[in-house]
JSON list of C-alpha atoms in Angstrom, two decimals:
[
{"chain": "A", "resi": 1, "resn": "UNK", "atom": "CA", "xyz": [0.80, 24.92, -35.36]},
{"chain": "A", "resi": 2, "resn": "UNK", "atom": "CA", "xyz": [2.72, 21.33, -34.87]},
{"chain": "A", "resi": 3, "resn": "UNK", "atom": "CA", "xyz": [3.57, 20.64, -31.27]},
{"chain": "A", "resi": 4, "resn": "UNK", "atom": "CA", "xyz": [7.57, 20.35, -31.51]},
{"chain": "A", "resi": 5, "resn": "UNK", "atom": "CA", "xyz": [9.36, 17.59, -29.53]},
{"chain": "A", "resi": 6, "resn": "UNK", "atom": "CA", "xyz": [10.47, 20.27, -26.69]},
{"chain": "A", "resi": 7, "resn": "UNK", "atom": "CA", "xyz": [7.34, 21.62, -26.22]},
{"chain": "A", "resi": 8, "resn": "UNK", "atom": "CA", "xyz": [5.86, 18.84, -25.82]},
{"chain": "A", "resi": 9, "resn": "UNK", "atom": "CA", "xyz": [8.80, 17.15, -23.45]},
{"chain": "A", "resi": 10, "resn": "UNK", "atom": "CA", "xyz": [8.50, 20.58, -21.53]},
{"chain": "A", "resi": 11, "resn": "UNK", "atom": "CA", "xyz": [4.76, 20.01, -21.35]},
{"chain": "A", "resi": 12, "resn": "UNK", "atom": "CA", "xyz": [4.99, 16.63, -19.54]},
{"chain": "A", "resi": 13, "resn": "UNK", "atom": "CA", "xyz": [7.52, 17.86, -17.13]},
{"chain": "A", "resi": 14, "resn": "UNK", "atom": "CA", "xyz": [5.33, 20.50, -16.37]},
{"chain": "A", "resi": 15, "resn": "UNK", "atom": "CA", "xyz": [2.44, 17.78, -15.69]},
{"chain": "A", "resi": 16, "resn": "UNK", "atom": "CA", "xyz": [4.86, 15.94, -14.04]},
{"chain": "A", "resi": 17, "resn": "UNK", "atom": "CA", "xyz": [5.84, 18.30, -11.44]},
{"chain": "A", "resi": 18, "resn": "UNK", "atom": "CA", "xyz": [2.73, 19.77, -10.90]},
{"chain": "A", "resi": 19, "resn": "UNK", "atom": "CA", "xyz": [1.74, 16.15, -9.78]},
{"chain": "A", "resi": 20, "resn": "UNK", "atom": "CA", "xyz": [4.32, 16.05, -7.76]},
{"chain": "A", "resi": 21, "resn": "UNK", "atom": "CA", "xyz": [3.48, 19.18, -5.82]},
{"chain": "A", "resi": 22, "resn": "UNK", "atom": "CA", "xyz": [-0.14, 17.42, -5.41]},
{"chain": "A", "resi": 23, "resn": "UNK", "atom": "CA", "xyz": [1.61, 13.87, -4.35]},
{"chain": "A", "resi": 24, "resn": "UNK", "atom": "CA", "xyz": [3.85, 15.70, -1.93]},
{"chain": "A", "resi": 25, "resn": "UNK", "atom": "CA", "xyz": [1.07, 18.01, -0.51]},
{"chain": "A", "resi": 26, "resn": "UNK", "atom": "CA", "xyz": [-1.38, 15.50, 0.31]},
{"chain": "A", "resi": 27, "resn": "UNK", "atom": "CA", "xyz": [1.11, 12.98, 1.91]},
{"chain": "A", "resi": 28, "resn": "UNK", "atom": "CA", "xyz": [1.78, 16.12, 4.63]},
{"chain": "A", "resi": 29, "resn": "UNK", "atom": "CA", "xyz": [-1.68, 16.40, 4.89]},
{"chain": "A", "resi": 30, "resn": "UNK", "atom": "CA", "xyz": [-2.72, 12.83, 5.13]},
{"chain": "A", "resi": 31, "resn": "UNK", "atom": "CA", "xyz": [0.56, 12.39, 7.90]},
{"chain": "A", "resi": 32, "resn": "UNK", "atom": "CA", "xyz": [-1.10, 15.25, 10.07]},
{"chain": "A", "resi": 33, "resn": "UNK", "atom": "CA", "xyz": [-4.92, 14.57, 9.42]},
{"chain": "A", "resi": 34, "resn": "UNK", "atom": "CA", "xyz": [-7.61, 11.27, 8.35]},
{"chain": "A", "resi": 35, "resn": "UNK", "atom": "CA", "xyz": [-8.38, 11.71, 4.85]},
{"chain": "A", "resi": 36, "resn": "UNK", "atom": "CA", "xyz": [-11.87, 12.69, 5.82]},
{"chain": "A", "resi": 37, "resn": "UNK", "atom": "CA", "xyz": [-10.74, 15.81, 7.57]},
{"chain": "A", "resi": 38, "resn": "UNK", "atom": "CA", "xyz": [-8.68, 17.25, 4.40]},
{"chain": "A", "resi": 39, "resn": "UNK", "atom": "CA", "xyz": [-10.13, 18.99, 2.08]},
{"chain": "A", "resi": 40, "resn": "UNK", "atom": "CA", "xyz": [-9.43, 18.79, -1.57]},
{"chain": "A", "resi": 41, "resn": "UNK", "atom": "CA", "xyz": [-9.20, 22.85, -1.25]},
{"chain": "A", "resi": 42, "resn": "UNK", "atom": "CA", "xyz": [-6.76, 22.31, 1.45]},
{"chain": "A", "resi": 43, "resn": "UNK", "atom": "CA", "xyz": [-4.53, 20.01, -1.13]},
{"chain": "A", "resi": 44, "resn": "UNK", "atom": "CA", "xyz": [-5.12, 22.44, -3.76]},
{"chain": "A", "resi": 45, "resn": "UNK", "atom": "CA", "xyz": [-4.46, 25.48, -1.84]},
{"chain": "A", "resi": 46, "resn": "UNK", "atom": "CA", "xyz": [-0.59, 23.53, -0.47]},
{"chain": "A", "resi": 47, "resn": "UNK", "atom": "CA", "xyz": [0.43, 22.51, -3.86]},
{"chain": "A", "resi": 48, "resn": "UNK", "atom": "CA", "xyz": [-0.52, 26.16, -5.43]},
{"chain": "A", "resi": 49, "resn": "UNK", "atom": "CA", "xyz": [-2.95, 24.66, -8.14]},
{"chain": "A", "resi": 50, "resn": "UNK", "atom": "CA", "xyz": [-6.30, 25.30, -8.56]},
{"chain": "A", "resi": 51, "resn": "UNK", "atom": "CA", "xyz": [-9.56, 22.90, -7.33]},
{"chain": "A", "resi": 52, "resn": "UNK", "atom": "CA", "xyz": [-10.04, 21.95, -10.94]},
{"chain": "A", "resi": 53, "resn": "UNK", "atom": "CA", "xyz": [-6.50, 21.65, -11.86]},
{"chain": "A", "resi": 54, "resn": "UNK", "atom": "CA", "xyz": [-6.29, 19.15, -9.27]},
{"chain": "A", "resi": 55, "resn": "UNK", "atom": "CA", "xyz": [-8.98, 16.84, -10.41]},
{"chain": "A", "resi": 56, "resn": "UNK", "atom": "CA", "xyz": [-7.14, 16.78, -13.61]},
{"chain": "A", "resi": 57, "resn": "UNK", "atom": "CA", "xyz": [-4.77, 14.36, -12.05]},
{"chain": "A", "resi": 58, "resn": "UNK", "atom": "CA", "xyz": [-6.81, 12.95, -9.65]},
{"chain": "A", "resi": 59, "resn": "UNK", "atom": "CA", "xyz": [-10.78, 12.24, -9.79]},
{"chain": "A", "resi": 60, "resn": "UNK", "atom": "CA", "xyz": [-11.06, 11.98, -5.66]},
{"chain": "A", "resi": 61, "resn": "UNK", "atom": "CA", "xyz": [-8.75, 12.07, -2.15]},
{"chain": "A", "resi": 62, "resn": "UNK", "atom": "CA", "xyz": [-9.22, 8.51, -2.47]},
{"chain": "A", "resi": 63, "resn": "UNK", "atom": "CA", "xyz": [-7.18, 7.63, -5.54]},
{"chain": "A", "resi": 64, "resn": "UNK", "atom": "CA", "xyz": [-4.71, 10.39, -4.11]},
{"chain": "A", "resi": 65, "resn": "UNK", "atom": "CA", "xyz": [-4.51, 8.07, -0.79]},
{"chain": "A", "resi": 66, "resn": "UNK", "atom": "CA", "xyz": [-3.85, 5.28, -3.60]},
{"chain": "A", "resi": 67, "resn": "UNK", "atom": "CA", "xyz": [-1.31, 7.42, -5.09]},
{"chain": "A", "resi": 68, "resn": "UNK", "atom": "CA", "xyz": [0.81, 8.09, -1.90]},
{"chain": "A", "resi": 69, "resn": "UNK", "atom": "CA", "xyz": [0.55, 4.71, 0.18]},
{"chain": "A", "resi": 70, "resn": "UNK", "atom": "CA", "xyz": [1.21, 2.46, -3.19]},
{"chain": "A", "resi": 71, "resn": "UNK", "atom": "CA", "xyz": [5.20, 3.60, -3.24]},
{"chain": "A", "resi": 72, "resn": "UNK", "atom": "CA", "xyz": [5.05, 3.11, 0.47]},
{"chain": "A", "resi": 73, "resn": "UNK", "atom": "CA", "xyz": [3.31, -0.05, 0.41]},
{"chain": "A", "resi": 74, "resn": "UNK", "atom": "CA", "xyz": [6.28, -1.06, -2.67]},
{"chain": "A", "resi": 75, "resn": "UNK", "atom": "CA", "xyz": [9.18, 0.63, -0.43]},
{"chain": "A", "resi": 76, "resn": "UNK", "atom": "CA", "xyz": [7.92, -1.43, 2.54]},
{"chain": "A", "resi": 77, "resn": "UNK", "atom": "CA", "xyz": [6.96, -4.97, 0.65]},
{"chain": "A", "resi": 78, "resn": "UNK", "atom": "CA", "xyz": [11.15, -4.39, -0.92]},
{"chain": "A", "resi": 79, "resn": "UNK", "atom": "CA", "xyz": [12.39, -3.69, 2.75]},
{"chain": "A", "resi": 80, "resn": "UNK", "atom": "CA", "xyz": [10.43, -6.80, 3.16]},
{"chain": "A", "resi": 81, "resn": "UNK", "atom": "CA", "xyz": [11.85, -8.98, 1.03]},
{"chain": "A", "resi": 82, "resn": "UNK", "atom": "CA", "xyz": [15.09, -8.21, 1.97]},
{"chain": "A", "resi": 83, "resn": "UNK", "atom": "CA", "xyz": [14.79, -9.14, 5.34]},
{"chain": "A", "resi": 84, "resn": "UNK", "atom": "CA", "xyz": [13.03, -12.22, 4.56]},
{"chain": "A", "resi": 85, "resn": "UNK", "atom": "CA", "xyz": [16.11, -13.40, 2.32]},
{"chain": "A", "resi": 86, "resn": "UNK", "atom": "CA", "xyz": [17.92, -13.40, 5.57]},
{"chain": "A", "resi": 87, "resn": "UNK", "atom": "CA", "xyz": [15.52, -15.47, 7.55]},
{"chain": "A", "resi": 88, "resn": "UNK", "atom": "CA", "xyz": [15.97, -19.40, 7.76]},
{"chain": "A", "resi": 89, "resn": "UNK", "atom": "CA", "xyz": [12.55, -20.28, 9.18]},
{"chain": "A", "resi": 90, "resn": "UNK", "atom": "CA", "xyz": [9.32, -19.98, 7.25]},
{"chain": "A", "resi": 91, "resn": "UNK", "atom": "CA", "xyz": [7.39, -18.27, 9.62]},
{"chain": "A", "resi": 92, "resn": "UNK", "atom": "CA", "xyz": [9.56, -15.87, 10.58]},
{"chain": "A", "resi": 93, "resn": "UNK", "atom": "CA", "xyz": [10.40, -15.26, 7.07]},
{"chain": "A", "resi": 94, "resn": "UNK", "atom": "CA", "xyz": [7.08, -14.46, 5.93]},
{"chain": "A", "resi": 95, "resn": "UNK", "atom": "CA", "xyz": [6.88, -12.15, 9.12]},
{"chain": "A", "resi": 96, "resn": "UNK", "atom": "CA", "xyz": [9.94, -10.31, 7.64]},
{"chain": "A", "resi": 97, "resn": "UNK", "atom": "CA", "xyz": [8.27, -9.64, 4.69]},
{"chain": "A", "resi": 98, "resn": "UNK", "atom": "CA", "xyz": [4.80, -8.59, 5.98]},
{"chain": "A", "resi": 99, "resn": "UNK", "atom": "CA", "xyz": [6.16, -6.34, 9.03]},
{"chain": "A", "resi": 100, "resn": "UNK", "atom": "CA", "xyz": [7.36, -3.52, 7.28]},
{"chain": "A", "resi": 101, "resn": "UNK", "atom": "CA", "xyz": [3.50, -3.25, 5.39]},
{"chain": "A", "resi": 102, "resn": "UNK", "atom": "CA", "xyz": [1.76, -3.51, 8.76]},
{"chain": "A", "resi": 103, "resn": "UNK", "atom": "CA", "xyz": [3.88, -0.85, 10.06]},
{"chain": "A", "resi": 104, "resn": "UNK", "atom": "CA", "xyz": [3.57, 1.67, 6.96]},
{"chain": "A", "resi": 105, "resn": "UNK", "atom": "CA", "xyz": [-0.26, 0.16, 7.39]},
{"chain": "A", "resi": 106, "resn": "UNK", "atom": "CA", "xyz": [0.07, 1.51, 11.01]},
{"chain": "A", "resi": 107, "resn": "UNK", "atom": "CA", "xyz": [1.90, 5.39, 10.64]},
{"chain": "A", "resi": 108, "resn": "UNK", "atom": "CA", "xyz": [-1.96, 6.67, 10.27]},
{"chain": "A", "resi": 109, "resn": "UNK", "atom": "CA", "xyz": [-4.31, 3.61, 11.14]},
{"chain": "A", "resi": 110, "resn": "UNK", "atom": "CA", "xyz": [-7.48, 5.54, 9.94]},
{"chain": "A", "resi": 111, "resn": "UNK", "atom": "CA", "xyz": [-5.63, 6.43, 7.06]},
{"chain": "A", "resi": 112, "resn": "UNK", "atom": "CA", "xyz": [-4.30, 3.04, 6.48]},
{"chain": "A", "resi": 113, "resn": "UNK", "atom": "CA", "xyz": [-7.73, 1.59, 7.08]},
{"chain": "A", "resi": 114, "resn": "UNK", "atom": "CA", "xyz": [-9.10, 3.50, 4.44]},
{"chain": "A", "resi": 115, "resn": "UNK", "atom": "CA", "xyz": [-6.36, 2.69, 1.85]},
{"chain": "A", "resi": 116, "resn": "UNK", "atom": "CA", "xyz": [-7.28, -1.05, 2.26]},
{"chain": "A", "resi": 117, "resn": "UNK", "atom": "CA", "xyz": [-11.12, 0.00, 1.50]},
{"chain": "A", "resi": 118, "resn": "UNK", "atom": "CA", "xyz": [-10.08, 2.04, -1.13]},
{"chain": "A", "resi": 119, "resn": "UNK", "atom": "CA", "xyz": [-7.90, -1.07, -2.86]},
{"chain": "A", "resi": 120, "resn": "UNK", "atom": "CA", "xyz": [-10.41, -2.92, -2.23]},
{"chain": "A", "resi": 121, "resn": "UNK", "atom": "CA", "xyz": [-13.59, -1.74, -3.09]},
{"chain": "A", "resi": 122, "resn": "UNK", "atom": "CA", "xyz": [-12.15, 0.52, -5.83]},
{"chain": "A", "resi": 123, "resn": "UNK", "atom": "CA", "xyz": [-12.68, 0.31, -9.54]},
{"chain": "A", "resi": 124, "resn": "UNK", "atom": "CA", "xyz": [-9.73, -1.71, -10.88]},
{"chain": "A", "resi": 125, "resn": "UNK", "atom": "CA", "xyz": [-9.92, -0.73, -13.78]},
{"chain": "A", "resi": 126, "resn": "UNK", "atom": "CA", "xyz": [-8.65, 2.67, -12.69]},
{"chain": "A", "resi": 127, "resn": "UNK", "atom": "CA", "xyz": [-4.12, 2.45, -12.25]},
{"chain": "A", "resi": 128, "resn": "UNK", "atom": "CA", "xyz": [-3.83, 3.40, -8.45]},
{"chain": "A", "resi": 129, "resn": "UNK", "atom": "CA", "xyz": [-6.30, 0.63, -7.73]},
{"chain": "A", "resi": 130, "resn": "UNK", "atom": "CA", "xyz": [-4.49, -1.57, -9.87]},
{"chain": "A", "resi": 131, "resn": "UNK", "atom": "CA", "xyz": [-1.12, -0.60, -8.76]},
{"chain": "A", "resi": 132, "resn": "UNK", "atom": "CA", "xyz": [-2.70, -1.48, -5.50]},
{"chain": "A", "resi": 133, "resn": "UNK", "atom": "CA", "xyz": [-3.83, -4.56, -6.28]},
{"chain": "A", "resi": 134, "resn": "UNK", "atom": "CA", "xyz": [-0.32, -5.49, -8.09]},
{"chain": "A", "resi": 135, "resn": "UNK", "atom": "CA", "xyz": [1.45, -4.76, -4.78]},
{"chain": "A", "resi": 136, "resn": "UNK", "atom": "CA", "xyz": [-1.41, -7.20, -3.43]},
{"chain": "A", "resi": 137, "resn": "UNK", "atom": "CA", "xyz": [-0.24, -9.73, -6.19]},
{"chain": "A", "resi": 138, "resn": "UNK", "atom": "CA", "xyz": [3.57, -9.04, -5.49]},
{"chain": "A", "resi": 139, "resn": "UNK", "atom": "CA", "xyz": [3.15, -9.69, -1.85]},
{"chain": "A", "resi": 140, "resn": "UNK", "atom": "CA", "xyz": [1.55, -13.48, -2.32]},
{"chain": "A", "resi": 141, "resn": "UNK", "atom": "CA", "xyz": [4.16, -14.00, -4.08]},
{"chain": "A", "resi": 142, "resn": "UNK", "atom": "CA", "xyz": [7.05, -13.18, -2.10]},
{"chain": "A", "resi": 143, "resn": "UNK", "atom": "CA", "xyz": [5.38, -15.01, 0.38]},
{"chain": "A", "resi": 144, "resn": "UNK", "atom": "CA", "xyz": [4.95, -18.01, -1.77]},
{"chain": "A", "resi": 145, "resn": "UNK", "atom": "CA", "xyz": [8.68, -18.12, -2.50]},
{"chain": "A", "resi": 146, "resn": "UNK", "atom": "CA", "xyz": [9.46, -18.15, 0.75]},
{"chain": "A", "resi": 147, "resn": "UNK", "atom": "CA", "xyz": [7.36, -21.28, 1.60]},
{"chain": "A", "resi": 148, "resn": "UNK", "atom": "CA", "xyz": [8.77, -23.18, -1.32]},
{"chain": "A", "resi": 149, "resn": "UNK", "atom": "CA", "xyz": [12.20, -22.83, -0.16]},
{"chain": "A", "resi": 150, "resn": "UNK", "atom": "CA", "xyz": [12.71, -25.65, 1.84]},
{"chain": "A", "resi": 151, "resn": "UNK", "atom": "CA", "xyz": [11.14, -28.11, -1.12]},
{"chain": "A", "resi": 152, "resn": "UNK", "atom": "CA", "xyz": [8.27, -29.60, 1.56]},
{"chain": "A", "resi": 153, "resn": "UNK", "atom": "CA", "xyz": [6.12, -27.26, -0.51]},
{"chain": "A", "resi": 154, "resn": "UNK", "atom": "CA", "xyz": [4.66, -27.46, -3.93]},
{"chain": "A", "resi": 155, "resn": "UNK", "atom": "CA", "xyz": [4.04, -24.22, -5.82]},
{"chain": "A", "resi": 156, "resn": "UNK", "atom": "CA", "xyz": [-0.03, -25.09, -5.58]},
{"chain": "A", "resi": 157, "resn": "UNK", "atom": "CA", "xyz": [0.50, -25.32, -1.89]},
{"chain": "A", "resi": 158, "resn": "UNK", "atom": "CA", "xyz": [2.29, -22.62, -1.82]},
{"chain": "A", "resi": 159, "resn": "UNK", "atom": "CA", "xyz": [0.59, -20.18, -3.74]},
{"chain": "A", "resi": 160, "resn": "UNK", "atom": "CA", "xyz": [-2.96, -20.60, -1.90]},
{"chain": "A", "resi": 161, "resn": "UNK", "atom": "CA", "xyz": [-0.96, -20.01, 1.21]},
{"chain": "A", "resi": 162, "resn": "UNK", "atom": "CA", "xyz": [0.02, -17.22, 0.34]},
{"chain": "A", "resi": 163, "resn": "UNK", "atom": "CA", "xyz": [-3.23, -16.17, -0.37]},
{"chain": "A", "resi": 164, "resn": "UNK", "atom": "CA", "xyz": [-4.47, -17.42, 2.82]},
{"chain": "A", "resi": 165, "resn": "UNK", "atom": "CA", "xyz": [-1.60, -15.03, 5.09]},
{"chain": "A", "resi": 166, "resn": "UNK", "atom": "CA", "xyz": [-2.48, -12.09, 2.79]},
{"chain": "A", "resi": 167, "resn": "UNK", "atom": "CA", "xyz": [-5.94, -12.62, 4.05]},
{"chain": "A", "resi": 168, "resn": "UNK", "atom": "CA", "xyz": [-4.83, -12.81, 7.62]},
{"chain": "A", "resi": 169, "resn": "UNK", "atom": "CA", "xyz": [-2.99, -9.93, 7.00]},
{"chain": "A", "resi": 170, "resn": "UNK", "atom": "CA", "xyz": [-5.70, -7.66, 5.18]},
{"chain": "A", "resi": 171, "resn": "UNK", "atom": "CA", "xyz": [-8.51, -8.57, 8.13]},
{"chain": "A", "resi": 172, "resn": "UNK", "atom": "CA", "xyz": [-5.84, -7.89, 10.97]},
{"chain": "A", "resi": 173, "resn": "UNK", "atom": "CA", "xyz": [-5.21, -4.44, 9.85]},
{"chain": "A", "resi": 174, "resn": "UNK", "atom": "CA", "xyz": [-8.78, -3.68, 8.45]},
{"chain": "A", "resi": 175, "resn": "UNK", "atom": "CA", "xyz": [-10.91, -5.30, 11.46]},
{"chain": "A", "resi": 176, "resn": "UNK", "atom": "CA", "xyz": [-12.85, -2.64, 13.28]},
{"chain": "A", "resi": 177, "resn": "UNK", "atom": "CA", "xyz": [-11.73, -4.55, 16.68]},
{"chain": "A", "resi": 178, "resn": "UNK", "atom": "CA", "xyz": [-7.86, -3.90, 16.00]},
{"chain": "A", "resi": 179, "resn": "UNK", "atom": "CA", "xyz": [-8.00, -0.44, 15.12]},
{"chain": "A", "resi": 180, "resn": "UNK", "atom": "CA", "xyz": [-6.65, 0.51, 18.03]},
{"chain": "A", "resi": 181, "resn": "UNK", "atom": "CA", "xyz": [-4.02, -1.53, 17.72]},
{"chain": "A", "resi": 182, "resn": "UNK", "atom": "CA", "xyz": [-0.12, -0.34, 16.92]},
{"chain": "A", "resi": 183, "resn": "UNK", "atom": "CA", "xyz": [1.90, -2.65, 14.41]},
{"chain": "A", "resi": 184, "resn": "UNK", "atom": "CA", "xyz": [3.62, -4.52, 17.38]},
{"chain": "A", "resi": 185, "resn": "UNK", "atom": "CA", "xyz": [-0.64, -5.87, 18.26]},
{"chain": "A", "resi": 186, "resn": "UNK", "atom": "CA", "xyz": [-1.57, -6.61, 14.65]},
{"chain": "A", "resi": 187, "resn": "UNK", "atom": "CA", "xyz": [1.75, -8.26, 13.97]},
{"chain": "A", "resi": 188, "resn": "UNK", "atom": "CA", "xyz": [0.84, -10.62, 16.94]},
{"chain": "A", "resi": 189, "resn": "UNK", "atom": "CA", "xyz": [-2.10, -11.30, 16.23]},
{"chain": "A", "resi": 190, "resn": "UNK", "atom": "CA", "xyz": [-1.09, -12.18, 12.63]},
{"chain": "A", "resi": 191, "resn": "UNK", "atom": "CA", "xyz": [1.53, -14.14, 14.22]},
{"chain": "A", "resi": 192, "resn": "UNK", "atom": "CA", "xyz": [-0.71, -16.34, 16.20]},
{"chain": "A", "resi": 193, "resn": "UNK", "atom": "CA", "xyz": [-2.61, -17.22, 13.04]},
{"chain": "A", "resi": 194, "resn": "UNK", "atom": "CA", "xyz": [0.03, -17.95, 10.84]},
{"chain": "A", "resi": 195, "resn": "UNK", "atom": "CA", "xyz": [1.35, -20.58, 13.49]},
{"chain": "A", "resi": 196, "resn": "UNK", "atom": "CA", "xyz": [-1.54, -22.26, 13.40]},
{"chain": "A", "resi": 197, "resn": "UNK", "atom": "CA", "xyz": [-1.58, -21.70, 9.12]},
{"chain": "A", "resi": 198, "resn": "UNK", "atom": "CA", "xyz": [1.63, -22.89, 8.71]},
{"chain": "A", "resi": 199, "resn": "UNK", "atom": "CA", "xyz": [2.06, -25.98, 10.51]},
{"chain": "A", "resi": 200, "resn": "UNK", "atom": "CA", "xyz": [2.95, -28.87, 8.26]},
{"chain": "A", "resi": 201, "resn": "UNK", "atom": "CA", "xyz": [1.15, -31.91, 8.70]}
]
């Protein structure tokens, strides 16, 4: 029998909302707990779906991480933005931008630490990774717009500085030595780098 256009609409909301009963199930889960202490049965078992249902959507806890922390990682690198638009100085600008990530970085740092390993060391080929990785891209070049702004900058220049702070960035949150750190400690630290990054000469 021929799959009608509202069965098969009905279909993908039903896929739809049964992801988001695995989306919003894991982000309690991951807010309480590391991701190595959850269980995929423990996921299932909150979003009322079965252990194989749930690998239907997801192939591991890892890409769910992905799933979850990409729209925070977006919603924080927007909040970002925004602030930075209201910033004069370069510095401080691209401070604006990268302090809401550090602190969504920071809400679970072990879970935080993990998404980075996951983004990076992920296939990306597979989407979360390469939403990850886009929100990576997205980042540079918020950053890069900001350091063209006052015209001392070309967009070469500009562009490999960017690259440079979301370096600075990625090893300040990731480093085994600041994982003890809050956002307030990894922002400073950033901030002393960038100083020294950003001087013109």
């Amino acid at each position: 029998m021929a799959t009608t256009p509202a069965s098969s609409g009905r279909r993908e909301r039903n896929k739809q909302q049964k992801l988001d009963r695995i989306t919003a199930a894991a982000r309690e889960l991951f807010t309480e707990y590391s991701v190595e202490e959850v269980t995929t049965q423990q996921i299932a078992d909150k979003a009322d779906i079965g252990t194989g249902t749930l690998f239907l959507y997801v192939k591991s806890k890892g890409e769910l991480l992905l799933l979850i922390q990409n729209s925070l990682y977006a919603e924080a690198l927007a909040r970002g933005r925004a602030s930075a638009e209201e910033t004069e100085d370069a510095l401080e600008a691209v401070l604006a931008i990268i302090r809401p990530v550090v602190e969504c970085n920071r809400v679970h740092t072990g879970n935080g630490r993990t998404y980075l390993r996951e983004m990076v060391f992920g296939d990306p080929e597979e989407p979360r990774h390469a939403e990850a990785l886009a929100i990576v891209g997205q980042t540079e070049q918020a950053v890069a717009e900001v350091l063209r702004r006052d015209g001392l900058r070309d967009s070469a220049d500009a562009a490999t500085l960017a690259r440079t702070t979301s370096a600075l960035m990625f090893m300040s949150m990731a480093a085994s030595v600041n994982a003890g750190h809050d956002a307030d400690q990894v922002l400073a630290d950033i901030r002393e780098q960038l100083a020294v990054v950003l001087v013109r000469r």
